[in-house]
């Protein structure tokens, strides 16, 4: 399995190539002018407006959409039969392959496609992992995925399957959030407010991670 994400994706996307991707499907000139204006709006830091020639506005409501429109070119050019199954969510991606050789070819192909878009994989987060029982797993979108062997419910045989549970980073985020909500600086607030804030976070966290095996986490 190839695990990677795109280095500085939201800030490195070239505006001209992004608009070319949008214009493949959108011909309404009013919409196109609006998008160009949003890209040129810039960011204010310390009272100074900085206008970049690359990147989508950080925090902008359409930034994730524009990034996916641009990166969809990778999805279209990808050959599952040749390089394995690509799963991409925004700038995070994994490729499931049948062999180490195919994984290396897939990483090379992905690097090539990103270069054509003016992007590159983040070296610190790019690796090839061999999924095997007792081996390491991969983290993807908050979940840790690992190949495990366990007894079937009938207790008559063992089965091998890909298990998932909250990644260490996700669990640390949950602990940090609880500490933040229950910080001493909030002691003067009504207890009901604190409980409500904790419950809101826990309901959202549990609603997302309930699809994994998290009973021991």
mmCIF file with all atom_site columns, C-alpha atoms in Angstrom:
data_model
loop_
_atom_site.group_PDB
_atom_site.id
_atom_site.type_symbol
_atom_site.label_atom_id
_atom_site.label_alt_id
_atom_site.label_comp_id
_atom_site.label_asym_id
_atom_site.label_entity_id
_atom_site.label_seq_id
_atom_site.pdbx_PDB_ins_code
_atom_site.Cartn_x
_atom_site.Cartn_y
_atom_site.Cartn_z
_atom_site.occupancy
_atom_site.B_iso_or_equiv
_atom_site.pdbx_formal_charge
_atom_site.auth_seq_id
_atom_site.auth_comp_id
_atom_site.auth_asym_id
_atom_site.auth_atom_id
_atom_site.pdbx_PDB_model_num
ATOM 1   C CA . UNK A 1 1   ? 0.000   0.000   0.000   1.00 0.00 ? 1   UNK A CA 1
ATOM 2   C CA . UNK A 1 2   ? 1.262   3.462   -0.920  1.00 0.00 ? 2   UNK A CA 1
ATOM 3   C CA . UNK A 1 3   ? 0.498   6.137   1.666   1.00 0.00 ? 3   UNK A CA 1
ATOM 4   C CA . UNK A 1 4   ? 1.000   9.814   0.843   1.00 0.00 ? 4   UNK A CA 1
ATOM 5   C CA . UNK A 1 5   ? -0.432  13.291  0.793   1.00 0.00 ? 5   UNK A CA 1
ATOM 6   C CA . UNK A 1 6   ? 0.228   16.329  -1.360  1.00 0.00 ? 6   UNK A CA 1
ATOM 7   C CA . UNK A 1 7   ? 2.724   18.892  -0.130  1.00 0.00 ? 7   UNK A CA 1
ATOM 8   C CA . UNK A 1 8   ? 1.182   22.356  0.414   1.00 0.00 ? 8   UNK A CA 1
ATOM 9   C CA . UNK A 1 9   ? -1.727  21.365  -1.805  1.00 0.00 ? 9   UNK A CA 1
ATOM 10  C CA . UNK A 1 10  ? -4.090  24.256  -1.096  1.00 0.00 ? 10  UNK A CA 1
ATOM 11  C CA . UNK A 1 11  ? -1.359  26.873  -1.375  1.00 0.00 ? 11  UNK A CA 1
ATOM 12  C CA . UNK A 1 12  ? 0.481   25.422  -4.396  1.00 0.00 ? 12  UNK A CA 1
ATOM 13  C CA . UNK A 1 13  ? -2.319  24.930  -6.947  1.00 0.00 ? 13  UNK A CA 1
ATOM 14  C CA . UNK A 1 14  ? -1.573  27.237  -9.933  1.00 0.00 ? 14  UNK A CA 1
ATOM 15  C CA . UNK A 1 15  ? -4.484  29.603  -10.605 1.00 0.00 ? 15  UNK A CA 1
ATOM 16  C CA . UNK A 1 16  ? -4.220  29.388  -14.391 1.00 0.00 ? 16  UNK A CA 1
ATOM 17  C CA . UNK A 1 17  ? -4.277  25.574  -14.468 1.00 0.00 ? 17  UNK A CA 1
ATOM 18  C CA . UNK A 1 18  ? -7.070  25.500  -11.903 1.00 0.00 ? 18  UNK A CA 1
ATOM 19  C CA . UNK A 1 19  ? -9.245  27.760  -14.032 1.00 0.00 ? 19  UNK A CA 1
ATOM 20  C CA . UNK A 1 20  ? -8.527  25.602  -17.084 1.00 0.00 ? 20  UNK A CA 1
ATOM 21  C CA . UNK A 1 21  ? -9.836  22.607  -15.142 1.00 0.00 ? 21  UNK A CA 1
ATOM 22  C CA . UNK A 1 22  ? -12.979 24.502  -14.130 1.00 0.00 ? 22  UNK A CA 1
ATOM 23  C CA . UNK A 1 23  ? -13.564 25.718  -17.696 1.00 0.00 ? 23  UNK A CA 1
ATOM 24  C CA . UNK A 1 24  ? -13.692 22.106  -18.903 1.00 0.00 ? 24  UNK A CA 1
ATOM 25  C CA . UNK A 1 25  ? -17.176 21.866  -17.392 1.00 0.00 ? 25  UNK A CA 1
ATOM 26  C CA . UNK A 1 26  ? -18.275 25.446  -16.646 1.00 0.00 ? 26  UNK A CA 1
ATOM 27  C CA . UNK A 1 27  ? -18.892 27.954  -19.437 1.00 0.00 ? 27  UNK A CA 1
ATOM 28  C CA . UNK A 1 28  ? -20.894 30.582  -17.508 1.00 0.00 ? 28  UNK A CA 1
ATOM 29  C CA . UNK A 1 29  ? -18.657 33.655  -17.725 1.00 0.00 ? 29  UNK A CA 1
ATOM 30  C CA . UNK A 1 30  ? -20.216 35.276  -14.659 1.00 0.00 ? 30  UNK A CA 1
ATOM 31  C CA . UNK A 1 31  ? -19.302 32.251  -12.537 1.00 0.00 ? 31  UNK A CA 1
ATOM 32  C CA . UNK A 1 32  ? -15.800 32.131  -13.986 1.00 0.00 ? 32  UNK A CA 1
ATOM 33  C CA . UNK A 1 33  ? -15.243 35.835  -13.264 1.00 0.00 ? 33  UNK A CA 1
ATOM 34  C CA . UNK A 1 34  ? -16.440 35.309  -9.700  1.00 0.00 ? 34  UNK A CA 1
ATOM 35  C CA . UNK A 1 35  ? -14.026 32.424  -9.177  1.00 0.00 ? 35  UNK A CA 1
ATOM 36  C CA . UNK A 1 36  ? -11.127 34.439  -10.584 1.00 0.00 ? 36  UNK A CA 1
ATOM 37  C CA . UNK A 1 37  ? -11.993 37.316  -8.264  1.00 0.00 ? 37  UNK A CA 1
ATOM 38  C CA . UNK A 1 38  ? -12.042 34.954  -5.279  1.00 0.00 ? 38  UNK A CA 1
ATOM 39  C CA . UNK A 1 39  ? -8.644  33.551  -6.213  1.00 0.00 ? 39  UNK A CA 1
ATOM 40  C CA . UNK A 1 40  ? -7.189  37.052  -6.572  1.00 0.00 ? 40  UNK A CA 1
ATOM 41  C CA . UNK A 1 41  ? -8.730  38.340  -3.326  1.00 0.00 ? 41  UNK A CA 1
ATOM 42  C CA . UNK A 1 42  ? -5.621  37.534  -1.304  1.00 0.00 ? 42  UNK A CA 1
ATOM 43  C CA . UNK A 1 43  ? -5.084  37.248  2.426   1.00 0.00 ? 43  UNK A CA 1
ATOM 44  C CA . UNK A 1 44  ? -4.584  40.044  4.950   1.00 0.00 ? 44  UNK A CA 1
ATOM 45  C CA . UNK A 1 45  ? -1.773  39.538  7.462   1.00 0.00 ? 45  UNK A CA 1
ATOM 46  C CA . UNK A 1 46  ? -0.808  42.242  9.966   1.00 0.00 ? 46  UNK A CA 1
ATOM 47  C CA . UNK A 1 47  ? -2.813  44.787  8.016   1.00 0.00 ? 47  UNK A CA 1
ATOM 48  C CA . UNK A 1 48  ? -1.116  43.990  4.704   1.00 0.00 ? 48  UNK A CA 1
ATOM 49  C CA . UNK A 1 49  ? -2.915  42.251  1.828   1.00 0.00 ? 49  UNK A CA 1
ATOM 50  C CA . UNK A 1 50  ? -0.866  39.514  0.176   1.00 0.00 ? 50  UNK A CA 1
ATOM 51  C CA . UNK A 1 51  ? -2.027  38.273  -3.221  1.00 0.00 ? 51  UNK A CA 1
ATOM 52  C CA . UNK A 1 52  ? -0.560  34.989  -4.404  1.00 0.00 ? 52  UNK A CA 1
ATOM 53  C CA . UNK A 1 53  ? -0.503  33.566  -7.921  1.00 0.00 ? 53  UNK A CA 1
ATOM 54  C CA . UNK A 1 54  ? -1.029  30.043  -6.597  1.00 0.00 ? 54  UNK A CA 1
ATOM 55  C CA . UNK A 1 55  ? -3.339  28.402  -4.087  1.00 0.00 ? 55  UNK A CA 1
ATOM 56  C CA . UNK A 1 56  ? -6.984  28.516  -3.156  1.00 0.00 ? 56  UNK A CA 1
ATOM 57  C CA . UNK A 1 57  ? -8.088  30.855  -0.324  1.00 0.00 ? 57  UNK A CA 1
ATOM 58  C CA . UNK A 1 58  ? -7.412  29.140  3.006   1.00 0.00 ? 58  UNK A CA 1
ATOM 59  C CA . UNK A 1 59  ? -10.686 28.719  4.868   1.00 0.00 ? 59  UNK A CA 1
ATOM 60  C CA . UNK A 1 60  ? -12.712 29.690  1.804   1.00 0.00 ? 60  UNK A CA 1
ATOM 61  C CA . UNK A 1 61  ? -15.999 27.858  1.399   1.00 0.00 ? 61  UNK A CA 1
ATOM 62  C CA . UNK A 1 62  ? -15.158 26.766  -2.154  1.00 0.00 ? 62  UNK A CA 1
ATOM 63  C CA . UNK A 1 63  ? -11.496 25.862  -1.528  1.00 0.00 ? 63  UNK A CA 1
ATOM 64  C CA . UNK A 1 64  ? -12.112 22.124  -0.975  1.00 0.00 ? 64  UNK A CA 1
ATOM 65  C CA . UNK A 1 65  ? -14.353 22.024  -4.063  1.00 0.00 ? 65  UNK A CA 1
ATOM 66  C CA . UNK A 1 66  ? -11.800 23.798  -6.252  1.00 0.00 ? 66  UNK A CA 1
ATOM 67  C CA . UNK A 1 67  ? -9.017  21.520  -5.015  1.00 0.00 ? 67  UNK A CA 1
ATOM 68  C CA . UNK A 1 68  ? -11.060 18.435  -5.869  1.00 0.00 ? 68  UNK A CA 1
ATOM 69  C CA . UNK A 1 69  ? -11.914 19.834  -9.320  1.00 0.00 ? 69  UNK A CA 1
ATOM 70  C CA . UNK A 1 70  ? -8.186  20.263  -9.953  1.00 0.00 ? 70  UNK A CA 1
ATOM 71  C CA . UNK A 1 71  ? -7.075  16.926  -8.461  1.00 0.00 ? 71  UNK A CA 1
ATOM 72  C CA . UNK A 1 72  ? -9.814  15.067  -10.340 1.00 0.00 ? 72  UNK A CA 1
ATOM 73  C CA . UNK A 1 73  ? -7.370  15.039  -13.242 1.00 0.00 ? 73  UNK A CA 1
ATOM 74  C CA . UNK A 1 74  ? -5.356  12.468  -11.283 1.00 0.00 ? 74  UNK A CA 1
ATOM 75  C CA . UNK A 1 75  ? -8.444  10.293  -10.833 1.00 0.00 ? 75  UNK A CA 1
ATOM 76  C CA . UNK A 1 76  ? -9.197  10.422  -14.559 1.00 0.00 ? 76  UNK A CA 1
ATOM 77  C CA . UNK A 1 77  ? -5.664  9.545   -15.606 1.00 0.00 ? 77  UNK A CA 1
ATOM 78  C CA . UNK A 1 78  ? -5.227  6.731   -13.103 1.00 0.00 ? 78  UNK A CA 1
ATOM 79  C CA . UNK A 1 79  ? -5.166  3.124   -14.356 1.00 0.00 ? 79  UNK A CA 1
ATOM 80  C CA . UNK A 1 80  ? -6.467  0.770   -11.669 1.00 0.00 ? 80  UNK A CA 1
ATOM 81  C CA . UNK A 1 81  ? -5.483  -2.326  -13.631 1.00 0.00 ? 81  UNK A CA 1
ATOM 82  C CA . UNK A 1 82  ? -1.888  -1.150  -14.024 1.00 0.00 ? 82  UNK A CA 1
ATOM 83  C CA . UNK A 1 83  ? -1.178  0.677   -10.756 1.00 0.00 ? 83  UNK A CA 1
ATOM 84  C CA . UNK A 1 84  ? -3.722  -0.549  -8.202  1.00 0.00 ? 84  UNK A CA 1
ATOM 85  C CA . UNK A 1 85  ? -6.732  1.034   -6.530  1.00 0.00 ? 85  UNK A CA 1
ATOM 86  C CA . UNK A 1 86  ? -6.341  4.747   -5.771  1.00 0.00 ? 86  UNK A CA 1
ATOM 87  C CA . UNK A 1 87  ? -8.390  6.173   -2.911  1.00 0.00 ? 87  UNK A CA 1
ATOM 88  C CA . UNK A 1 88  ? -8.112  9.952   -2.601  1.00 0.00 ? 88  UNK A CA 1
ATOM 89  C CA . UNK A 1 89  ? -9.807  12.378  -0.255  1.00 0.00 ? 89  UNK A CA 1
ATOM 90  C CA . UNK A 1 90  ? -8.763  15.968  -1.022  1.00 0.00 ? 90  UNK A CA 1
ATOM 91  C CA . UNK A 1 91  ? -4.960  15.969  -0.648  1.00 0.00 ? 91  UNK A CA 1
ATOM 92  C CA . UNK A 1 92  ? -4.673  12.629  1.196   1.00 0.00 ? 92  UNK A CA 1
ATOM 93  C CA . UNK A 1 93  ? -4.303  9.452   -0.832  1.00 0.00 ? 93  UNK A CA 1
ATOM 94  C CA . UNK A 1 94  ? -3.542  5.760   -0.566  1.00 0.00 ? 94  UNK A CA 1
ATOM 95  C CA . UNK A 1 95  ? -3.023  3.195   -3.313  1.00 0.00 ? 95  UNK A CA 1
ATOM 96  C CA . UNK A 1 96  ? -3.769  -0.487  -2.697  1.00 0.00 ? 96  UNK A CA 1
ATOM 97  C CA . UNK A 1 97  ? -1.507  -2.763  -4.720  1.00 0.00 ? 97  UNK A CA 1
ATOM 98  C CA . UNK A 1 98  ? -0.975  -6.494  -5.125  1.00 0.00 ? 98  UNK A CA 1
ATOM 99  C CA . UNK A 1 99  ? 2.824   -6.410  -4.886  1.00 0.00 ? 99  UNK A CA 1
ATOM 100 C CA . UNK A 1 100 ? 5.773   -4.270  -3.824  1.00 0.00 ? 100 UNK A CA 1
ATOM 101 C CA . UNK A 1 101 ? 6.725   -3.853  -7.471  1.00 0.00 ? 101 UNK A CA 1
ATOM 102 C CA . UNK A 1 102 ? 3.294   -2.507  -8.350  1.00 0.00 ? 102 UNK A CA 1
ATOM 103 C CA . UNK A 1 103 ? 3.374   -0.183  -5.326  1.00 0.00 ? 103 UNK A CA 1
ATOM 104 C CA . UNK A 1 104 ? 6.685   1.309   -6.446  1.00 0.00 ? 104 UNK A CA 1
ATOM 105 C CA . UNK A 1 105 ? 5.292   1.790   -9.950  1.00 0.00 ? 105 UNK A CA 1
ATOM 106 C CA . UNK A 1 106 ? 2.161   3.376   -8.492  1.00 0.00 ? 106 UNK A CA 1
ATOM 107 C CA . UNK A 1 107 ? 4.197   5.845   -6.440  1.00 0.00 ? 107 UNK A CA 1
ATOM 108 C CA . UNK A 1 108 ? 6.192   6.760   -9.529  1.00 0.00 ? 108 UNK A CA 1
ATOM 109 C CA . UNK A 1 109 ? 3.015   7.261   -11.562 1.00 0.00 ? 109 UNK A CA 1
ATOM 110 C CA . UNK A 1 110 ? 1.415   9.362   -8.831  1.00 0.00 ? 110 UNK A CA 1
ATOM 111 C CA . UNK A 1 111 ? 4.533   11.527  -8.556  1.00 0.00 ? 111 UNK A CA 1
ATOM 112 C CA . UNK A 1 112 ? 4.483   12.007  -12.325 1.00 0.00 ? 112 UNK A CA 1
ATOM 113 C CA . UNK A 1 113 ? 0.814   13.027  -12.397 1.00 0.00 ? 113 UNK A CA 1
ATOM 114 C CA . UNK A 1 114 ? 1.320   15.481  -9.538  1.00 0.00 ? 114 UNK A CA 1
ATOM 115 C CA . UNK A 1 115 ? 4.322   17.028  -11.291 1.00 0.00 ? 115 UNK A CA 1
ATOM 116 C CA . UNK A 1 116 ? 2.135   17.686  -14.343 1.00 0.00 ? 116 UNK A CA 1
ATOM 117 C CA . UNK A 1 117 ? -0.184  19.632  -12.022 1.00 0.00 ? 117 UNK A CA 1
ATOM 118 C CA . UNK A 1 118 ? 2.654   21.618  -10.440 1.00 0.00 ? 118 UNK A CA 1
ATOM 119 C CA . UNK A 1 119 ? 2.431   19.608  -7.209  1.00 0.00 ? 119 UNK A CA 1
ATOM 120 C CA . UNK A 1 120 ? 4.445   16.934  -5.410  1.00 0.00 ? 120 UNK A CA 1
ATOM 121 C CA . UNK A 1 121 ? 4.023   14.307  -2.669  1.00 0.00 ? 121 UNK A CA 1
ATOM 122 C CA . UNK A 1 122 ? 5.014   15.298  0.855   1.00 0.00 ? 122 UNK A CA 1
ATOM 123 C CA . UNK A 1 123 ? 8.243   13.375  1.427   1.00 0.00 ? 123 UNK A CA 1
ATOM 124 C CA . UNK A 1 124 ? 7.784   13.039  5.194   1.00 0.00 ? 124 UNK A CA 1
ATOM 125 C CA . UNK A 1 125 ? 4.383   11.375  4.765   1.00 0.00 ? 125 UNK A CA 1
ATOM 126 C CA . UNK A 1 126 ? 5.089   9.215   1.727   1.00 0.00 ? 126 UNK A CA 1
ATOM 127 C CA . UNK A 1 127 ? 5.917   5.536   2.198   1.00 0.00 ? 127 UNK A CA 1
ATOM 128 C CA . UNK A 1 128 ? 5.136   2.026   1.016   1.00 0.00 ? 128 UNK A CA 1
ATOM 129 C CA . UNK A 1 129 ? 3.656   -0.255  3.673   1.00 0.00 ? 129 UNK A CA 1
ATOM 130 C CA . UNK A 1 130 ? 3.372   -4.046  3.463   1.00 0.00 ? 130 UNK A CA 1
ATOM 131 C CA . UNK A 1 131 ? 0.093   -4.965  5.125   1.00 0.00 ? 131 UNK A CA 1
ATOM 132 C CA . UNK A 1 132 ? 0.573   -8.263  6.904   1.00 0.00 ? 132 UNK A CA 1
ATOM 133 C CA . UNK A 1 133 ? -0.608  -9.861  10.132  1.00 0.00 ? 133 UNK A CA 1
ATOM 134 C CA . UNK A 1 134 ? 1.600   -8.606  12.945  1.00 0.00 ? 134 UNK A CA 1
ATOM 135 C CA . UNK A 1 135 ? 3.021   -5.824  10.790  1.00 0.00 ? 135 UNK A CA 1
ATOM 136 C CA . UNK A 1 136 ? 2.459   -2.089  10.759  1.00 0.00 ? 136 UNK A CA 1
ATOM 137 C CA . UNK A 1 137 ? -0.685  -0.486  9.412   1.00 0.00 ? 137 UNK A CA 1
ATOM 138 C CA . UNK A 1 138 ? -1.578  2.811   7.803   1.00 0.00 ? 138 UNK A CA 1
ATOM 139 C CA . UNK A 1 139 ? -3.424  5.880   9.008   1.00 0.00 ? 139 UNK A CA 1
ATOM 140 C CA . UNK A 1 140 ? -5.995  7.311   6.653   1.00 0.00 ? 140 UNK A CA 1
ATOM 141 C CA . UNK A 1 141 ? -8.497  10.029  7.440   1.00 0.00 ? 141 UNK A CA 1
ATOM 142 C CA . UNK A 1 142 ? -8.440  9.568   11.176  1.00 0.00 ? 142 UNK A CA 1
ATOM 143 C CA . UNK A 1 143 ? -8.553  5.770   11.169  1.00 0.00 ? 143 UNK A CA 1
ATOM 144 C CA . UNK A 1 144 ? -5.699  3.325   11.675  1.00 0.00 ? 144 UNK A CA 1
ATOM 145 C CA . UNK A 1 145 ? -6.003  0.317   9.358   1.00 0.00 ? 145 UNK A CA 1
ATOM 146 C CA . UNK A 1 146 ? -4.195  -2.927  10.143  1.00 0.00 ? 146 UNK A CA 1
ATOM 147 C CA . UNK A 1 147 ? -4.386  -6.519  8.964   1.00 0.00 ? 147 UNK A CA 1
ATOM 148 C CA . UNK A 1 148 ? -5.274  -8.809  11.895  1.00 0.00 ? 148 UNK A CA 1
ATOM 149 C CA . UNK A 1 149 ? -6.128  -12.459 12.509  1.00 0.00 ? 149 UNK A CA 1
ATOM 150 C CA . UNK A 1 150 ? -8.880  -13.384 14.963  1.00 0.00 ? 150 UNK A CA 1
ATOM 151 C CA . UNK A 1 151 ? -11.209 -16.233 15.794  1.00 0.00 ? 151 UNK A CA 1
ATOM 152 C CA . UNK A 1 152 ? -14.518 -16.232 13.984  1.00 0.00 ? 152 UNK A CA 1
ATOM 153 C CA . UNK A 1 153 ? -17.691 -15.853 16.047  1.00 0.00 ? 153 UNK A CA 1
ATOM 154 C CA . UNK A 1 154 ? -18.286 -19.581 15.759  1.00 0.00 ? 154 UNK A CA 1
ATOM 155 C CA . UNK A 1 155 ? -14.929 -20.191 17.435  1.00 0.00 ? 155 UNK A CA 1
ATOM 156 C CA . UNK A 1 156 ? -14.060 -22.947 14.963  1.00 0.00 ? 156 UNK A CA 1
ATOM 157 C CA . UNK A 1 157 ? -11.569 -21.144 12.723  1.00 0.00 ? 157 UNK A CA 1
ATOM 158 C CA . UNK A 1 158 ? -9.459  -18.015 12.426  1.00 0.00 ? 158 UNK A CA 1
ATOM 159 C CA . UNK A 1 159 ? -10.083 -15.311 9.850   1.00 0.00 ? 159 UNK A CA 1
ATOM 160 C CA . UNK A 1 160 ? -7.844  -12.566 8.506   1.00 0.00 ? 160 UNK A CA 1
ATOM 161 C CA . UNK A 1 161 ? -9.334  -9.144  7.882   1.00 0.00 ? 161 UNK A CA 1
ATOM 162 C CA . UNK A 1 162 ? -8.486  -5.455  7.720   1.00 0.00 ? 162 UNK A CA 1
ATOM 163 C CA . UNK A 1 163 ? -9.460  -3.912  11.063  1.00 0.00 ? 163 UNK A CA 1
ATOM 164 C CA . UNK A 1 164 ? -9.736  -0.209  11.755  1.00 0.00 ? 164 UNK A CA 1
ATOM 165 C CA . UNK A 1 165 ? -9.852  1.952   14.841  1.00 0.00 ? 165 UNK A CA 1
ATOM 166 C CA . UNK A 1 166 ? -9.172  5.617   15.719  1.00 0.00 ? 166 UNK A CA 1
ATOM 167 C CA . UNK A 1 167 ? -5.598  6.605   14.933  1.00 0.00 ? 167 UNK A CA 1
ATOM 168 C CA . UNK A 1 168 ? -3.332  7.785   17.744  1.00 0.00 ? 168 UNK A CA 1
ATOM 169 C CA . UNK A 1 169 ? -3.482  11.318  16.375  1.00 0.00 ? 169 UNK A CA 1
ATOM 170 C CA . UNK A 1 170 ? -7.300  11.259  16.440  1.00 0.00 ? 170 UNK A CA 1
ATOM 171 C CA . UNK A 1 171 ? -7.362  10.004  20.022  1.00 0.00 ? 171 UNK A CA 1
ATOM 172 C CA . UNK A 1 172 ? -4.864  12.646  21.097  1.00 0.00 ? 172 UNK A CA 1
ATOM 173 C CA . UNK A 1 173 ? -7.046  15.302  19.469  1.00 0.00 ? 173 UNK A CA 1
ATOM 174 C CA . UNK A 1 174 ? -10.029 14.024  21.461  1.00 0.00 ? 174 UNK A CA 1
ATOM 175 C CA . UNK A 1 175 ? -8.086  14.196  24.734  1.00 0.00 ? 175 UNK A CA 1
ATOM 176 C CA . UNK A 1 176 ? -6.826  17.690  23.935  1.00 0.00 ? 176 UNK A CA 1
ATOM 177 C CA . UNK A 1 177 ? -10.345 18.850  23.110  1.00 0.00 ? 177 UNK A CA 1
ATOM 178 C CA . UNK A 1 178 ? -11.722 17.504  26.405  1.00 0.00 ? 178 UNK A CA 1
ATOM 179 C CA . UNK A 1 179 ? -8.921  19.257  28.310  1.00 0.00 ? 179 UNK A CA 1
ATOM 180 C CA . UNK A 1 180 ? -9.739  22.468  26.484  1.00 0.00 ? 180 UNK A CA 1
ATOM 181 C CA . UNK A 1 181 ? -13.449 22.261  27.292  1.00 0.00 ? 181 UNK A CA 1
ATOM 182 C CA . UNK A 1 182 ? -12.779 21.458  30.973  1.00 0.00 ? 182 UNK A CA 1
ATOM 183 C CA . UNK A 1 183 ? -9.923  23.947  31.414  1.00 0.00 ? 183 UNK A CA 1
ATOM 184 C CA . UNK A 1 184 ? -9.661  25.852  34.692  1.00 0.00 ? 184 UNK A CA 1
ATOM 185 C CA . UNK A 1 185 ? -10.329 29.083  32.833  1.00 0.00 ? 185 UNK A CA 1
ATOM 186 C CA . UNK A 1 186 ? -13.952 27.882  32.432  1.00 0.00 ? 186 UNK A CA 1
ATOM 187 C CA . UNK A 1 187 ? -14.576 27.111  36.106  1.00 0.00 ? 187 UNK A CA 1
ATOM 188 C CA . UNK A 1 188 ? -16.929 30.066  36.483  1.00 0.00 ? 188 UNK A CA 1
ATOM 189 C CA . UNK A 1 189 ? -19.225 28.807  33.733  1.00 0.00 ? 189 UNK A CA 1
ATOM 190 C CA . UNK A 1 190 ? -22.320 26.783  34.679  1.00 0.00 ? 190 UNK A CA 1
ATOM 191 C CA . UNK A 1 191 ? -21.658 23.052  34.848  1.00 0.00 ? 191 UNK A CA 1
ATOM 192 C CA . UNK A 1 192 ? -24.510 22.462  32.409  1.00 0.00 ? 192 UNK A CA 1
ATOM 193 C CA . UNK A 1 193 ? -22.664 24.476  29.755  1.00 0.00 ? 193 UNK A CA 1
ATOM 194 C CA . UNK A 1 194 ? -19.499 22.411  30.187  1.00 0.00 ? 194 UNK A CA 1
ATOM 195 C CA . UNK A 1 195 ? -21.450 19.157  30.005  1.00 0.00 ? 195 UNK A CA 1
ATOM 196 C CA . UNK A 1 196 ? -23.242 20.350  26.883  1.00 0.00 ? 196 UNK A CA 1
ATOM 197 C CA . UNK A 1 197 ? -19.964 21.228  25.160  1.00 0.00 ? 197 UNK A CA 1
ATOM 198 C CA . UNK A 1 198 ? -18.443 17.849  26.064  1.00 0.00 ? 198 UNK A CA 1
ATOM 199 C CA . UNK A 1 199 ? -21.515 15.973  24.838  1.00 0.00 ? 199 UNK A CA 1
ATOM 200 C CA . UNK A 1 200 ? -21.537 17.873  21.545  1.00 0.00 ? 200 UNK A CA 1
ATOM 201 C CA . UNK A 1 201 ? -17.934 16.908  20.884  1.00 0.00 ? 201 UNK A CA 1
ATOM 202 C CA . UNK A 1 202 ? -18.332 13.294  21.991  1.00 0.00 ? 202 UNK A CA 1
ATOM 203 C CA . UNK A 1 203 ? -21.456 12.761  19.884  1.00 0.00 ? 203 UNK A CA 1
ATOM 204 C CA . UNK A 1 204 ? -19.662 14.012  16.786  1.00 0.00 ? 204 UNK A CA 1
ATOM 205 C CA . UNK A 1 205 ? -16.482 12.048  17.534  1.00 0.00 ? 205 UNK A CA 1
ATOM 206 C CA . UNK A 1 206 ? -18.366 8.834   18.276  1.00 0.00 ? 206 UNK A CA 1
ATOM 207 C CA . UNK A 1 207 ? -20.631 9.287   15.257  1.00 0.00 ? 207 UNK A CA 1
ATOM 208 C CA . UNK A 1 208 ? -17.582 9.391   12.984  1.00 0.00 ? 208 UNK A CA 1
ATOM 209 C CA . UNK A 1 209 ? -15.519 6.614   14.568  1.00 0.00 ? 209 UNK A CA 1
ATOM 210 C CA . UNK A 1 210 ? -18.367 4.189   15.294  1.00 0.00 ? 210 UNK A CA 1
ATOM 211 C CA . UNK A 1 211 ? -17.641 2.514   11.961  1.00 0.00 ? 211 UNK A CA 1
ATOM 212 C CA . UNK A 1 212 ? -14.381 1.144   13.347  1.00 0.00 ? 212 UNK A CA 1
ATOM 213 C CA . UNK A 1 213 ? -13.529 -1.241  16.153  1.00 0.00 ? 213 UNK A CA 1
ATOM 214 C CA . UNK A 1 214 ? -13.016 1.332   18.911  1.00 0.00 ? 214 UNK A CA 1
ATOM 215 C CA . UNK A 1 215 ? -14.280 -0.510  22.009  1.00 0.00 ? 215 UNK A CA 1
ATOM 216 C CA . UNK A 1 216 ? -10.779 -0.644  23.518  1.00 0.00 ? 216 UNK A CA 1
ATOM 217 C CA . UNK A 1 217 ? -9.868  2.936   22.668  1.00 0.00 ? 217 UNK A CA 1
#
